[in-house]
Short mmCIF file of C-alpha atoms in Angstrom, two decimals:
data_model
loop_
_atom_site.label_atom_id
_atom_site.label_comp_id
_atom_site.label_asym_id
_atom_site.label_seq_id
_atom_site.Cartn_x
_atom_site.Cartn_y
_atom_site.Cartn_z
CA UNK K 1009 7.62 8.63 -4.64
CA UNK K 1010 10.87 9.68 -5.89
CA UNK K 1011 11.76 7.76 -8.86
CA UNK K 1012 15.57 6.15 -10.04
CA UNK K 1013 15.75 5.21 -14.10
CA UNK K 1014 18.63 2.63 -14.28
CA UNK K 1015 19.72 2.61 -18.34
CA UNK K 1016 18.37 5.89 -20.11
CA UNK K 1017 17.92 4.52 -23.59
CA UNK K 1018 15.17 4.34 -25.92
CA UNK K 1019 12.44 2.39 -23.87
CA UNK K 1020 13.67 5.13 -20.60
CA UNK K 1021 12.88 8.07 -22.55
CA UNK K 1022 8.98 6.00 -23.40
CA UNK K 1023 9.42 5.56 -20.12
CA UNK K 1024 9.53 8.87 -18.59
CA UNK K 1025 7.11 11.02 -21.10
CA UNK K 1026 5.10 8.50 -19.04
CA UNK K 1027 5.71 8.72 -15.28
CA UNK K 1028 6.05 12.66 -15.74
CA UNK K 1029 2.23 12.86 -16.37
CA UNK K 1030 1.32 11.04 -12.60
CA UNK K 1031 0.96 12.77 -9.67
CA UNK K 1032 2.76 12.44 -7.23
CA UNK K 1033 5.56 10.76 -9.37
CA UNK K 1034 9.23 12.60 -9.39
CA UNK K 1035 12.61 11.30 -10.88
CA UNK K 1036 14.64 12.62 -8.57
CA UNK K 1037 18.23 9.86 -10.32
CA UNK K 1038 19.19 8.52 -13.54
CA UNK K 1039 21.72 6.36 -14.38
CA UNK K 1040 24.16 5.26 -16.52
CA UNK K 1041 27.51 3.82 -17.55
CA UNK K 1042 27.49 5.84 -20.89
CA UNK K 1043 28.18 8.90 -19.59
CA UNK K 1044 27.63 10.86 -23.40
CA UNK K 1045 24.04 8.88 -22.97
CA UNK K 1046 22.97 9.62 -19.46
CA UNK K 1047 24.08 13.90 -19.52
CA UNK K 1048 21.69 14.14 -22.74
CA UNK K 1049 19.06 12.19 -20.87
CA UNK K 1050 19.17 13.98 -17.87
CA UNK K 1051 19.06 17.61 -19.76
CA UNK K 1052 16.48 16.64 -21.38
CA UNK K 1053 14.10 15.61 -18.62
CA UNK K 1054 15.65 17.91 -16.10
CA UNK K 1055 17.60 15.22 -14.03
CA UNK K 1056 19.66 16.39 -10.81
CA UNK K 1057 21.10 13.56 -9.73
CA UNK K 1058 23.34 11.45 -12.38
CA UNK K 1059 25.39 8.25 -11.68
CA UNK K 1060 26.96 6.64 -13.66
CA UNK K 1061 26.53 3.12 -11.09
CA UNK K 1062 24.37 1.61 -9.45
CA UNK K 1063 26.03 0.57 -6.71
CA UNK K 1064 26.65 5.34 -6.40
CA UNK K 1065 23.12 5.85 -6.09
CA UNK K 1066 22.46 3.26 -4.07
CA UNK K 1067 24.43 5.02 -2.11
CA UNK K 1068 22.88 8.32 -2.58
CA UNK K 1069 20.29 5.89 -2.02
CA UNK K 1070 17.02 8.80 -2.59
CA UNK K 1071 14.84 7.06 -3.93
CA UNK K 1072 11.77 5.18 -3.54
CA UNK K 1073 11.34 2.58 -6.16
CA UNK K 1074 13.52 1.98 -9.59
CA UNK K 1075 12.73 1.59 -12.89
CA UNK K 1076 15.21 -1.07 -14.56
CA UNK K 1077 15.20 -0.14 -18.54
CA UNK K 1078 18.39 -1.54 -18.95
CA UNK K 1079 19.91 -5.04 -21.35
CA UNK K 1080 17.65 -8.24 -20.45
CA UNK K 1081 20.93 -9.67 -19.02
CA UNK K 1082 21.10 -7.02 -16.41
CA UNK K 1083 18.12 -7.37 -15.29
CA UNK K 1084 18.79 -9.41 -12.61
CA UNK K 1085 21.98 -8.76 -10.62
CA UNK K 1086 20.52 -4.08 -11.15
CA UNK K 1087 17.40 -6.44 -9.27
CA UNK K 1088 19.01 -7.96 -7.11
CA UNK K 1089 20.89 -4.59 -6.19
CA UNK K 1090 17.94 -2.61 -5.32
CA UNK K 1091 16.21 -5.29 -3.97
CA UNK K 1092 19.09 -5.94 -1.04
CA UNK K 1093 18.42 -1.83 -0.71
CA UNK K 1094 15.03 -2.69 -0.33
CA UNK K 1095 13.73 -0.30 -3.00
CA UNK K 1096 10.45 -1.27 -5.11
CA UNK K 1097 11.55 -2.31 -9.13
CA UNK K 1098 9.42 -2.08 -11.91
CA UNK K 1099 11.60 -3.92 -14.52
CA UNK K 1100 11.18 -4.12 -17.88
CA UNK K 1101 10.58 -7.03 -19.41
CA UNK K 1102 12.04 -10.07 -19.86
CA UNK K 1103 12.19 -10.56 -15.90
CA UNK K 1104 15.60 -12.08 -17.43
CA UNK K 1105 17.52 -14.53 -18.82
CA UNK K 1106 16.04 -17.62 -17.72
CA UNK K 1107 13.52 -19.09 -15.71
CA UNK K 1108 15.94 -20.20 -13.03
CA UNK K 1109 16.64 -16.07 -12.28
CA UNK K 1110 13.18 -14.89 -12.55
CA UNK K 1111 12.17 -17.12 -10.16
CA UNK K 1112 15.40 -15.91 -7.38
CA UNK K 1113 14.04 -12.40 -8.07
CA UNK K 1114 10.57 -12.94 -7.48
CA UNK K 1115 11.61 -14.99 -4.62
CA UNK K 1116 14.03 -11.82 -3.41
CA UNK K 1117 11.20 -9.97 -3.68
CA UNK K 1118 8.48 -11.61 -1.89
CA UNK K 1119 11.02 -12.48 0.98
CA UNK K 1120 11.17 -8.18 1.08
CA UNK K 1121 8.37 -7.33 0.72
CA UNK K 1122 9.39 -4.46 -1.35
CA UNK K 1123 6.22 -3.68 -4.84
CA UNK K 1124 7.45 -5.66 -7.68
CA UNK K 1125 6.01 -5.45 -11.68
CA UNK K 1126 7.37 -5.95 -15.24
CA UNK K 1127 6.10 -2.98 -17.75
CA UNK K 1128 4.01 -5.63 -20.13
CA UNK K 1129 3.43 -3.01 -21.75
CA UNK K 1130 0.73 -5.20 -23.75
CA UNK K 1131 -1.57 -4.57 -20.87
CA UNK K 1132 -2.60 -0.73 -21.56
CA UNK K 1133 -4.52 -2.05 -24.16
CA UNK K 1134 -7.62 -1.54 -23.10
CA UNK K 1135 -9.37 -4.00 -25.41
CA UNK K 1136 -7.07 -6.23 -23.76
CA UNK K 1137 -8.98 -5.49 -20.83
CA UNK K 1138 -12.51 -6.07 -21.84
CA UNK K 1139 -12.51 -8.63 -23.94
CA UNK K 1140 -11.41 -10.85 -20.73
CA UNK K 1141 -13.18 -9.00 -19.04
CA UNK K 1142 -15.50 -10.63 -21.19
CA UNK K 1143 -14.01 -14.41 -20.82
CA UNK K 1144 -14.48 -13.67 -17.23
CA UNK K 1145 -18.85 -13.40 -17.56
CA UNK K 1146 -18.86 -16.18 -19.56
CA UNK K 1147 -20.00 -13.81 -22.71
CA UNK K 1148 -18.48 -16.32 -25.06
CA UNK K 1149 -18.79 -19.50 -22.71
CA UNK K 1150 -15.75 -22.16 -22.65
CA UNK K 1151 -13.06 -21.29 -24.31
CA UNK K 1152 -12.17 -23.32 -27.40
CA UNK K 1153 -9.24 -21.80 -29.45
CA UNK K 1154 -6.88 -19.23 -29.45
CA UNK K 1155 -4.95 -17.18 -32.31
CA UNK K 1156 -2.64 -14.42 -31.11
CA UNK K 1157 0.08 -12.50 -33.70
CA UNK K 1158 3.35 -10.63 -32.38
CA UNK K 1159 4.11 -9.09 -36.41
CA UNK K 1160 7.31 -6.60 -36.19
CA UNK K 1161 8.97 -5.03 -39.61
CA UNK K 1162 12.16 -3.67 -39.13
CA UNK K 1163 14.52 -6.62 -40.09
CA UNK K 1164 12.80 -5.00 -44.07
CA UNK K 1165 11.76 -1.40 -42.86
CA UNK K 1166 13.42 1.56 -41.32
CA UNK K 1167 10.95 2.76 -39.41
CA UNK K 1168 11.82 2.67 -36.34
CA UNK K 1169 16.24 3.29 -37.70
CA UNK K 1170 18.68 1.65 -39.94
CA UNK K 1171 19.45 -2.23 -37.09
CA UNK K 1172 22.40 -2.60 -39.16
CA UNK K 1173 24.22 -0.07 -38.46
CA UNK K 1174 23.15 0.65 -35.11
CA UNK K 1175 23.25 -1.14 -31.35
CA UNK K 1176 20.10 0.01 -31.06
CA UNK K 1177 18.84 -2.69 -33.07
CA UNK K 1178 21.90 -4.87 -33.64
CA UNK K 1179 21.86 -6.72 -29.75
CA UNK K 1180 18.56 -7.51 -29.87
CA UNK K 1181 19.66 -9.81 -32.70
CA UNK K 1182 22.81 -11.12 -30.79
CA UNK K 1183 22.81 -14.25 -28.19
CA UNK K 1184 26.18 -12.98 -27.17
CA UNK K 1185 25.02 -9.74 -26.62
CA UNK K 1186 22.31 -11.06 -23.89
CA UNK K 1187 19.26 -11.79 -26.91
CA UNK K 1188 17.38 -14.98 -26.99
CA UNK K 1189 15.56 -13.06 -30.49
CA UNK K 1190 12.59 -12.14 -31.17
CA UNK K 1191 11.26 -15.27 -28.68
CA UNK K 1192 12.57 -13.45 -25.58
CA UNK K 1193 11.77 -10.17 -27.23
CA UNK K 1194 8.15 -9.78 -28.07
CA UNK K 1195 7.61 -13.64 -27.40
CA UNK K 1196 6.53 -12.80 -23.66
CA UNK K 1197 4.59 -10.15 -25.11
CA UNK K 1198 2.15 -12.09 -27.30
CA UNK K 1199 1.82 -14.79 -24.39
CA UNK K 1200 0.38 -12.72 -22.17
CA UNK K 1201 -1.45 -11.03 -24.34
CA UNK K 1202 -2.47 -14.04 -25.53
CA UNK K 1203 -3.44 -16.54 -22.11
CA UNK K 1204 -4.26 -12.67 -20.17
CA UNK K 1205 -6.90 -12.04 -22.53
CA UNK K 1206 -8.36 -15.55 -22.38
CA UNK K 1207 -8.78 -15.58 -19.50
CA UNK K 1208 -6.27 -18.54 -18.36
CA UNK K 1209 -2.70 -20.24 -18.04
CA UNK K 1210 -0.06 -22.31 -20.84
CA UNK K 1211 -0.29 -25.15 -20.36
CA UNK K 1212 1.61 -27.52 -22.98
CA UNK K 1213 3.99 -25.59 -25.55
CA UNK K 1214 5.79 -26.51 -28.54
CA UNK K 1215 7.26 -24.02 -30.67
CA UNK K 1216 9.64 -23.84 -33.78
CA UNK K 1217 12.39 -21.13 -34.02
CA UNK K 1218 14.10 -19.67 -37.12
CA UNK K 1219 17.58 -17.77 -37.02
CA UNK K 1220 17.34 -16.31 -41.08
CA UNK K 1221 20.52 -15.08 -42.93
CA UNK K 1222 21.02 -10.93 -42.52
CA UNK K 1223 24.50 -10.37 -43.66
CA UNK K 1224 27.45 -11.89 -45.22
CA UNK K 1225 28.89 -14.71 -42.08
CA UNK K 1226 26.42 -13.92 -40.08
CA UNK K 1227 27.87 -11.51 -38.84
CA UNK K 1228 28.53 -7.57 -38.20
CA UNK K 1229 30.90 -5.91 -36.89
CA UNK K 1230 30.78 -7.58 -32.70
CA UNK K 1231 27.70 -8.31 -33.56
CA UNK K 1232 26.93 -12.46 -34.22
CA UNK K 1233 23.55 -12.98 -35.94
CA UNK K 1234 22.41 -16.17 -34.09
CA UNK K 1235 19.33 -14.62 -32.80
CA UNK K 1236 15.79 -15.86 -33.66
CA UNK K 1237 14.18 -14.15 -36.21
CA UNK K 1238 11.25 -15.66 -36.36
CA UNK K 1239 8.41 -18.60 -34.13
CA UNK K 1240 5.63 -19.50 -33.78
CA UNK K 1241 4.12 -22.33 -31.37
CA UNK K 1242 1.58 -24.61 -30.44
CA UNK K 1243 0.22 -24.60 -26.97
CA UNK K 1244 -2.62 -26.08 -25.05
CA UNK K 1245 -4.29 -23.75 -21.88
CA UNK K 1246 -5.22 -24.82 -19.05
CA UNK K 1247 -8.96 -24.04 -20.04
CA UNK K 1248 -8.28 -26.95 -21.70
CA UNK K 1249 -8.01 -24.41 -25.33
CA UNK K 1250 -5.66 -25.15 -28.40
CA UNK K 1251 -3.50 -22.12 -29.23
CA UNK K 1252 -1.48 -20.85 -31.83
CA UNK K 1253 0.88 -18.32 -31.53
CA UNK K 1254 3.72 -16.36 -33.80
CA UNK K 1255 5.41 -13.71 -34.32
CA UNK K 1256 8.12 -12.74 -36.44
CA UNK K 1257 10.79 -9.31 -37.20
CA UNK K 1258 10.32 -10.17 -40.82
CA UNK K 1259 6.58 -8.51 -41.57
CA UNK K 1260 6.64 -6.71 -43.88
CA UNK K 1261 3.37 -4.65 -43.38
CA UNK K 1262 3.77 -4.29 -39.64
CA UNK K 1263 5.75 -2.37 -37.98
CA UNK K 1264 4.61 -3.62 -34.31
CA UNK K 1265 1.02 -5.11 -34.59
CA UNK K 1266 -1.07 -7.22 -31.89
CA UNK K 1267 -3.42 -9.39 -33.28
CA UNK K 1268 -5.33 -11.91 -30.56
CA UNK K 1269 -8.54 -13.84 -31.44
CA UNK K 1270 -10.77 -16.05 -28.05
CA UNK K 1271 -13.08 -18.65 -30.02
CA UNK K 1272 -15.95 -19.72 -27.29
CA UNK K 1273 -19.13 -21.84 -27.76
CA UNK K 1274 -21.37 -18.33 -27.83
CA UNK K 1275 -19.79 -15.94 -29.38
CA UNK K 1276 -16.01 -14.17 -29.84
CA UNK K 1277 -13.54 -11.45 -30.06
CA UNK K 1278 -10.51 -10.45 -31.70
CA UNK K 1279 -8.64 -7.71 -30.10
CA UNK K 1280 -6.13 -5.30 -32.99
CA UNK K 1281 -3.58 -2.84 -31.51
CA UNK K 1282 -0.81 -1.10 -33.68
CA UNK K 1283 0.89 1.77 -33.36
CA UNK K 1284 -2.14 4.04 -33.63
CA UNK K 1285 -5.27 2.10 -32.43
CA UNK K 1286 -6.70 -0.90 -30.84
CA UNK K 1287 -10.32 -2.02 -31.92
CA UNK K 1288 -11.52 -4.82 -29.33
CA UNK K 1289 -14.29 -6.85 -32.39
CA UNK K 1290 -16.81 -8.98 -31.42
CA UNK K 1291 -19.07 -11.85 -33.20
CA UNK K 1292 -21.68 -12.49 -30.09
CA UNK K 1293 -25.79 -13.63 -30.20
CA UNK K 1294 -27.23 -13.22 -33.02
CA UNK K 1295 -24.62 -12.19 -35.15
CA UNK K 1296 -23.52 -16.28 -34.44
CA UNK K 1297 -25.11 -17.41 -37.00
CA UNK K 1298 -24.24 -14.91 -39.50
CA UNK K 1299 -21.06 -14.30 -38.55
CA UNK K 1300 -21.24 -10.99 -38.17
CA UNK K 1301 -18.94 -8.88 -36.61
CA UNK K 1302 -19.27 -5.81 -34.68
CA UNK K 1303 -16.22 -3.17 -33.00
CA UNK K 1304 -16.54 -2.41 -29.25
CA UNK K 1305 -16.75 0.37 -27.44
CA UNK K 1306 -14.21 -0.07 -24.35
CA UNK K 1307 -13.79 2.67 -21.61
CA UNK K 1308 -9.53 3.57 -21.23
CA UNK K 1309 -8.01 1.91 -18.24
CA UNK K 1310 -5.09 3.24 -16.19
CA UNK K 1311 -1.33 2.29 -17.38
CA UNK K 1312 1.58 -0.26 -15.66
CA UNK K 1313 3.18 3.19 -14.71
CA UNK K 1314 -0.06 4.56 -13.24
CA UNK K 1315 -0.82 0.89 -11.27
CA UNK K 1316 2.88 1.41 -10.55
CA UNK K 1317 3.22 4.52 -8.84
CA UNK K 1318 -0.15 3.69 -6.59
CA UNK K 1319 1.25 0.66 -5.93
CA UNK K 1320 3.58 2.25 -4.70
CA UNK K 1321 1.59 4.28 -2.61
CA UNK K 1322 -0.61 2.39 -0.77
CA UNK K 1323 1.68 -1.14 -0.87
CA UNK K 1324 -0.63 -3.26 -2.45
CA UNK K 1325 1.18 -5.03 -4.88
CA UNK K 1326 -0.81 -5.21 -8.57
CA UNK K 1327 -0.21 -7.09 -11.76
CA UNK K 1328 1.87 -7.70 -13.31
CA UNK K 1329 3.59 -9.14 -10.87
CA UNK K 1330 7.88 -10.85 -10.98
CA UNK K 1331 5.78 -14.59 -9.87
CA UNK K 1332 3.47 -13.87 -13.07
CA UNK K 1333 6.81 -13.01 -15.34
CA UNK K 1334 8.79 -16.34 -14.28
CA UNK K 1335 5.48 -18.07 -14.84
CA UNK K 1336 5.73 -16.67 -18.37
CA UNK K 1337 9.87 -17.05 -18.72
CA UNK K 1338 9.48 -20.13 -18.61
CA UNK K 1339 7.16 -21.40 -21.45
CA UNK K 1340 9.85 -19.51 -22.71
CA UNK K 1341 13.00 -20.99 -22.00
CA UNK K 1342 10.88 -24.51 -22.21
CA UNK K 1343 9.75 -23.14 -26.14
CA UNK K 1344 13.42 -23.53 -26.64
CA UNK K 1345 14.22 -26.96 -25.62
CA UNK K 1346 11.54 -28.03 -27.81
CA UNK K 1347 12.92 -27.00 -30.69
CA UNK K 1348 16.11 -29.09 -29.60
CA UNK K 1349 15.04 -31.70 -29.18
CA UNK K 1350 11.00 -31.45 -31.16
CA UNK K 1351 9.18 -32.20 -28.86
CA UNK K 1352 6.30 -30.94 -26.57
CA UNK K 1353 6.37 -29.81 -22.68
CA UNK K 1354 4.33 -29.88 -20.62
CA UNK K 1355 4.33 -26.03 -18.14
#
């Protein structure tokens, strides 16, 4: 697979570290509107072809697929251009700023017959994959209740950099720069984490969003800091289970932690993912009577990057695809409506 990298920021570096380990994948070009950032990135990864616009890269055309690592609001126009050019697309999440644009991208990709995949990175978490298998096999019985959280602390810690001075983080706090806040940024991750792990879809949603004051006048330079910082969400799942989902960037002591608890009639599971590793715990069998939890060993799983490369090679569409991401975006859009209107909405 000849791969084009569109956008050369932090996440692009993370992706290239993964793609470079896959046999048969060659990064043939990079695109960025910032010439200095583009040069530094291309030099670091020994990429010969460098373009200041996607139009230039498409005119060149010597690539099979592109990974779209641009800011959220740029996903739609750039992905539509790639699809029109007949290129396979691996897109960062969220797929688009809203459901209407995400659906347009989905329908275009499906009509064009190109491989389309969204990088919901926590599908790479082996304990999550194993938890889903156990739910589907009936080991937990009927699922009754689900808890999920995504906790970050970069608004109270400089572990990832200083958000007060770095545009990499400031744009994520500003709706005027294309951000839908923590809901749009990591909300899609934790919704997928919960629904995928519990092997069901979200059916109804009611959410509360909160933006906290972070600077005098709520602004730093050109950035209005008006995007939501925290959200709580109550959901109904299609299988009848009730769920509670929340996320925050103010979670002091949690650099980047996802947690999922799935409670069934026969037993329960807990998935925890942190930067230093992942774990799966279960309360099953005789342990149900004594509330005893034990760690469950899991086997490694193929990454999204590996599955995308295989899909391009075989022509077999993988999951999570654009349609799945669009459906998650619909939940996120409705969550914002429920905040404004203070009422539950059916997905």
